[in-house]
mmCIF file of C-alpha atoms in Angstrom:
data_model
loop_
_atom_site.group_PDB
_atom_site.id
_atom_site.type_symbol
_atom_site.label_atom_id
_atom_site.label_comp_id
_atom_site.label_asym_id
_atom_site.label_seq_id
_atom_site.Cartn_x
_atom_site.Cartn_y
_atom_site.Cartn_z
ATOM 1 C CA MET A 103 -4.311 8.271 19.541
ATOM 2 C CA ARG A 104 -0.796 7.857 18.017
ATOM 3 C CA ASP A 105 -1.031 3.788 18.656
ATOM 4 C CA VAL A 106 -4.038 3.993 16.510
ATOM 5 C CA PHE A 107 -2.353 5.482 13.600
ATOM 6 C CA PHE A 108 1.387 3.824 13.995
ATOM 7 C CA LEU A 109 -0.346 0.549 14.514
ATOM 8 C CA ALA A 110 -3.688 0.047 13.146
ATOM 9 C CA LEU A 111 -2.858 2.095 9.902
ATOM 10 C CA PRO A 112 -0.014 -0.289 8.994
ATOM 11 C CA ALA A 113 -1.717 -3.227 10.225
ATOM 12 C CA LEU A 114 -4.701 -2.547 7.709
ATOM 13 C CA LEU A 115 -2.153 -1.933 5.023
ATOM 14 C CA ALA A 116 -0.123 -5.404 5.583
ATOM 15 C CA ALA A 117 -3.740 -7.098 6.086
ATOM 16 C CA GLY A 118 -4.975 -5.447 2.078
ATOM 17 C CA GLY A 119 -1.144 -6.785 0.901
ATOM 18 C CA ILE A 120 -2.232 -10.040 2.059
ATOM 19 C CA ALA A 121 -5.582 -10.422 0.942
ATOM 20 C CA GLY A 122 -4.020 -9.326 -2.436
ATOM 21 C CA MET A 123 -1.609 -12.187 -2.249
ATOM 22 C CA VAL A 124 -4.260 -14.542 -1.693
ATOM 23 C CA ALA A 125 -6.228 -12.994 -4.323
ATOM 24 C CA VAL A 126 -3.302 -13.777 -6.911
ATOM 25 C CA LEU A 127 -2.290 -17.155 -5.935
ATOM 26 C CA VAL A 128 -6.175 -18.328 -6.048
ATOM 27 C CA ARG A 129 -6.455 -16.661 -9.419
ATOM 28 C CA ALA A 130 -3.260 -18.355 -10.751
ATOM 29 C CA ARG A 131 -4.216 -21.889 -9.214
ATOM 30 C CA ARG A 132 -7.712 -21.326 -10.791
ATOM 31 C CA LEU A 133 -5.931 -20.835 -14.354
ATOM 32 C CA GLN A 134 -4.036 -23.688 -13.841
ATOM 33 C CA ALA A 135 -7.076 -26.093 -12.692
ATOM 34 C CA ALA A 136 -8.512 -25.242 -16.021
ATOM 35 C CA TRP A 137 -5.616 -25.783 -18.050
ATOM 36 C CA ASP A 138 -4.308 -29.043 -16.983
ATOM 37 C CA SER A 139 -7.699 -30.810 -15.875
ATOM 38 C CA GLY A 140 -10.123 -28.548 -17.536
ATOM 39 C CA ILE A 141 -12.915 -29.139 -20.291
ATOM 40 C CA ALA A 142 -12.156 -27.536 -23.798
ATOM 41 C CA VAL A 143 -15.050 -26.386 -25.325
ATOM 42 C CA GLU A 144 -15.487 -23.945 -28.201
ATOM 43 C CA GLY A 145 -16.784 -20.575 -27.370
ATOM 44 C CA ARG A 146 -17.612 -17.206 -29.394
ATOM 45 C CA CYS A 147 -16.458 -13.660 -28.494
ATOM 46 C CA VAL A 148 -19.184 -11.375 -28.130
ATOM 47 C CA ALA A 149 -17.958 -8.422 -26.813
ATOM 48 C CA GLY A 150 -14.806 -6.675 -26.502
ATOM 49 C CA TYR A 151 -13.581 -3.235 -24.833
ATOM 50 C CA VAL A 152 -10.896 -1.974 -23.493
ATOM 51 C CA VAL A 153 -10.318 -0.016 -19.611
ATOM 52 C CA THR A 154 -7.754 2.825 -19.635
ATOM 53 C CA ARG A 155 -6.224 3.465 -16.375
ATOM 54 C CA THR A 156 -4.729 7.052 -16.010
ATOM 55 C CA HIS A 157 -2.266 8.168 -13.846
ATOM 56 C CA GLY A 158 -2.619 11.550 -11.444
ATOM 57 C CA HIS A 159 -3.460 14.881 -13.820
ATOM 58 C CA GLY A 160 -4.670 13.036 -16.766
ATOM 59 C CA ARG A 161 -1.606 11.647 -17.664
ATOM 60 C CA PRO A 162 -2.227 8.367 -20.011
ATOM 61 C CA GLY A 163 -1.819 5.276 -18.118
ATOM 62 C CA HIS A 164 -1.714 1.659 -19.428
ATOM 63 C CA SER A 165 -4.655 -0.129 -21.325
ATOM 64 C CA ILE A 166 -6.209 -3.344 -20.395
ATOM 65 C CA TRP A 167 -8.132 -5.400 -22.933
ATOM 66 C CA HIS A 168 -11.284 -7.083 -21.415
ATOM 67 C CA HIS A 169 -13.263 -9.514 -23.608
ATOM 68 C CA VAL A 170 -16.940 -11.195 -23.553
ATOM 69 C CA HIS A 171 -16.894 -14.758 -24.411
ATOM 70 C CA GLU A 172 -20.190 -16.934 -24.789
ATOM 71 C CA PHE A 173 -19.897 -21.078 -24.584
ATOM 72 C CA THR A 174 -22.353 -23.978 -23.938
ATOM 73 C CA THR A 175 -21.321 -26.695 -21.604
ATOM 74 C CA PRO A 176 -21.627 -30.247 -22.722
ATOM 75 C CA GLU A 177 -24.597 -30.452 -20.536
ATOM 76 C CA GLY A 178 -26.473 -27.762 -22.749
ATOM 77 C CA GLU A 179 -25.852 -24.802 -20.329
ATOM 78 C CA VAL A 180 -25.221 -21.106 -22.191
ATOM 79 C CA ARG A 181 -22.737 -19.255 -19.702
ATOM 80 C CA ARG A 182 -21.161 -15.630 -20.569
ATOM 81 C CA LEU A 183 -17.414 -15.378 -19.292
ATOM 82 C CA GLU A 184 -16.228 -11.718 -18.747
ATOM 83 C CA GLU A 185 -12.258 -11.830 -18.906
ATOM 84 C CA ALA A 186 -9.331 -9.346 -18.568
ATOM 85 C CA GLY A 187 -5.759 -9.522 -20.421
ATOM 86 C CA GLY A 188 -6.755 -11.420 -23.478
ATOM 87 C CA PRO A 189 -4.997 -11.443 -26.708
ATOM 88 C CA ARG A 190 -6.011 -8.312 -28.445
ATOM 89 C CA THR A 191 -6.375 -9.746 -31.659
ATOM 90 C CA VAL A 192 -9.657 -11.617 -30.747
ATOM 91 C CA VAL A 193 -12.448 -9.387 -31.827
ATOM 92 C CA PRO A 194 -16.314 -9.974 -31.293
ATOM 93 C CA GLY A 195 -17.474 -12.979 -33.657
ATOM 94 C CA ASP A 196 -14.176 -14.658 -33.099
ATOM 95 C CA THR A 197 -14.352 -18.521 -32.120
ATOM 96 C CA VAL A 198 -12.189 -19.319 -28.812
ATOM 97 C CA THR A 199 -11.544 -22.171 -27.050
ATOM 98 C CA ILE A 200 -12.624 -22.170 -23.508
ATOM 99 C CA ARG A 201 -11.034 -24.205 -20.646
ATOM 100 C CA TYR A 202 -12.749 -24.829 -17.252
ATOM 101 C CA PRO A 203 -12.205 -27.406 -14.720
ATOM 102 C CA HIS A 204 -14.601 -30.704 -14.769
ATOM 103 C CA GLY A 205 -18.165 -29.385 -13.059
ATOM 104 C CA ARG A 206 -16.772 -25.838 -12.738
ATOM 105 C CA PRO A 207 -17.627 -23.735 -15.980
ATOM 106 C CA ASP A 208 -18.189 -20.576 -13.245
ATOM 107 C CA ARG A 209 -14.196 -20.995 -13.351
ATOM 108 C CA ALA A 210 -13.714 -20.661 -16.988
ATOM 109 C CA THR A 211 -10.756 -19.225 -19.040
ATOM 110 C CA ALA A 212 -10.310 -18.240 -22.760
ATOM 111 C CA LEU A 213 -6.550 -17.713 -21.925
ATOM 112 C CA PRO A 214 -4.928 -20.186 -23.652
ATOM 113 C CA PRO A 215 -2.302 -22.742 -22.370
ATOM 114 C CA ALA A 216 0.649 -20.799 -24.515
ATOM 115 C CA ALA A 217 -0.008 -17.847 -22.190
ATOM 116 C CA ARG A 218 1.273 -19.771 -18.880
ATOM 117 C CA SER A 219 4.785 -18.491 -18.823
ATOM 118 C CA ARG A 220 3.045 -14.898 -19.004
ATOM 119 C CA THR A 221 0.668 -15.370 -16.345
ATOM 120 C CA LEU A 222 3.487 -17.055 -13.899
ATOM 121 C CA LEU A 223 5.838 -14.274 -14.595
ATOM 122 C CA GLY A 224 3.046 -11.314 -13.809
ATOM 123 C CA THR A 225 2.459 -13.788 -10.845
ATOM 124 C CA GLY A 226 5.967 -13.346 -9.810
ATOM 125 C CA CYS A 227 6.209 -10.110 -10.057
ATOM 126 C CA VAL A 228 2.833 -9.029 -8.182
ATOM 127 C CA MET A 229 3.829 -11.272 -5.356
ATOM 128 C CA ALA A 230 7.021 -10.024 -5.141
ATOM 129 C CA PHE A 231 5.602 -6.289 -4.681
ATOM 130 C CA LEU A 232 2.684 -7.562 -2.432
ATOM 131 C CA VAL A 233 5.549 -9.082 0.038
ATOM 132 C CA VAL A 234 7.873 -6.233 0.097
ATOM 133 C CA PHE A 235 4.993 -3.821 0.614
ATOM 134 C CA VAL A 236 3.776 -6.121 3.419
ATOM 135 C CA LEU A 237 7.089 -6.570 4.693
ATOM 136 C CA ALA A 238 7.673 -3.132 5.249
ATOM 137 C CA ALA A 239 4.186 -2.216 6.629
ATOM 138 C CA LEU A 240 5.184 -5.154 9.556
ATOM 139 C CA SER A 241 8.644 -3.498 9.550
ATOM 140 C CA PHE A 242 7.127 -0.246 10.463
ATOM 141 C CA MET A 243 5.024 -1.700 13.117
ATOM 142 C CA GLY A 244 7.944 -3.144 14.976
ATOM 143 C CA PHE A 245 10.403 -0.237 14.559
ATOM 144 C CA TYR A 246 7.295 1.722 16.041
ATOM 145 C CA LEU A 247 7.194 -0.389 18.957
ATOM 146 C CA THR A 248 10.817 -1.024 19.461
ATOM 147 C CA VAL A 249 12.221 2.222 19.020
ATOM 148 C CA PHE A 250 9.576 5.167 18.714
ATOM 149 C CA LYS A 251 7.277 4.093 21.506
ATOM 150 C CA PRO A 252 9.945 3.473 24.188
ATOM 151 C CA MET A 253 11.809 6.566 23.269
ATOM 152 C CA TRP A 254 8.598 8.796 23.541
ATOM 153 C CA HIS A 255 7.689 6.972 26.765
ATOM 154 C CA THR A 256 11.647 7.790 28.134
ATOM 155 C CA ALA A 257 10.943 11.207 27.039
ATOM 156 C CA ARG A 258 7.941 11.809 28.661
ATOM 157 C CA THR A 259 8.612 9.975 32.293
ATOM 158 C CA GLY A 260 12.182 11.081 32.216
ATOM 159 C CA GLY A 261 13.347 7.316 32.647
ATOM 160 C CA THR A 262 11.678 6.940 36.150
ATOM 161 C CA GLY A 263 8.679 5.303 35.031
ATOM 162 C CA SER A 264 6.000 8.401 35.941
ATOM 163 C CA THR A 265 5.543 11.530 34.138
ATOM 164 C CA ARG A 266 8.387 13.720 34.926
ATOM 165 C CA THR A 267 7.784 17.492 36.659
ATOM 166 C CA ALA A 268 9.972 20.423 36.667
ATOM 167 C CA PRO A 269 12.777 19.687 38.662
ATOM 168 C CA ASP A 270 13.219 21.677 41.934
ATOM 169 C CA LEU A 271 15.109 25.054 41.387
ATOM 170 C CA PRO A 272 16.451 27.127 44.218
ATOM 171 C CA PRO A 273 14.845 30.194 45.010
ATOM 172 C CA LEU A 274 15.755 33.277 43.383
ATOM 173 C CA PRO A 275 17.916 35.971 45.416
ATOM 174 C CA SER A 276 16.113 38.906 46.338
ATOM 175 C CA LEU A 277 16.527 42.002 44.582
ATOM 176 C CA PRO A 278 17.795 45.119 46.238
ATOM 177 C CA THR A 279 15.043 47.636 47.162
ATOM 178 C CA THR A 280 17.009 50.720 47.080
ATOM 179 C CA TRP A 281 19.621 52.076 44.801
ATOM 180 C CA PRO A 282 23.628 52.108 46.018
ATOM 181 C CA THR A 283 24.584 54.717 47.556
ATOM 182 C CA ASP A 284 28.471 54.283 47.917
ATOM 183 C CA LEU A 285 29.237 54.462 44.245
ATOM 184 C CA PRO A 286 32.433 56.188 43.616
ATOM 185 C CA PRO A 287 32.533 59.673 42.165
ATOM 186 C CA PRO A 288 32.995 60.102 38.124
ATOM 187 C CA PRO A 289 36.736 60.731 37.140
ATOM 188 C CA THR A 290 37.500 64.440 36.898
ATOM 189 C CA ASP A 291 40.737 64.026 34.692
ATOM 190 C CA VAL A 292 39.294 62.632 31.571
ATOM 191 C CA PRO A 293 39.901 64.977 28.439
ATOM 192 C CA LEU A 294 37.270 66.479 26.751
ATOM 193 C CA PRO A 295 36.700 66.328 22.884
ATOM 194 C CA ARG A 296 37.875 69.478 20.902
ATOM 195 C CA PRO A 297 35.188 71.089 18.869
#
């Protein structure tokens, strides 16, 4: 049971961190593809809303703006795009430029190429955090396997490889069964206290 807790839980955390890194890299690559070799079409913001995440006990957190954009591909297909992190100045009814890779309107973005540096910085910060998170989980697993588990095994087996039993103790001396009779008489020359 101890192995499950000390190995499986950090392994799941490390796997989640790696999945997060993959998701961040895939998003950054898709944005890059849309900006570099993409098709630019005119779109329109049809809705906007704010998602506020609070920290524990109702403390205010941070807000992320979300926009819903509608655009028409050169083939005449009307599509909608919901995206987080767009400019706060875009309101429903505004015209925006939508970019997407050739033949992939499902990977469209309304973020302008000018947001490249901000996106790169955000990606770098999230990747650095996730790398440290994964390394911490893997280090904990390695520390458990190389230090704690052998230490617990040694304590349980006494270093012999088998389960430790109580050491052989010498037998207790037998107690006398009678009261001693050869006690000296009480002293008689002790002065008595004065009243």
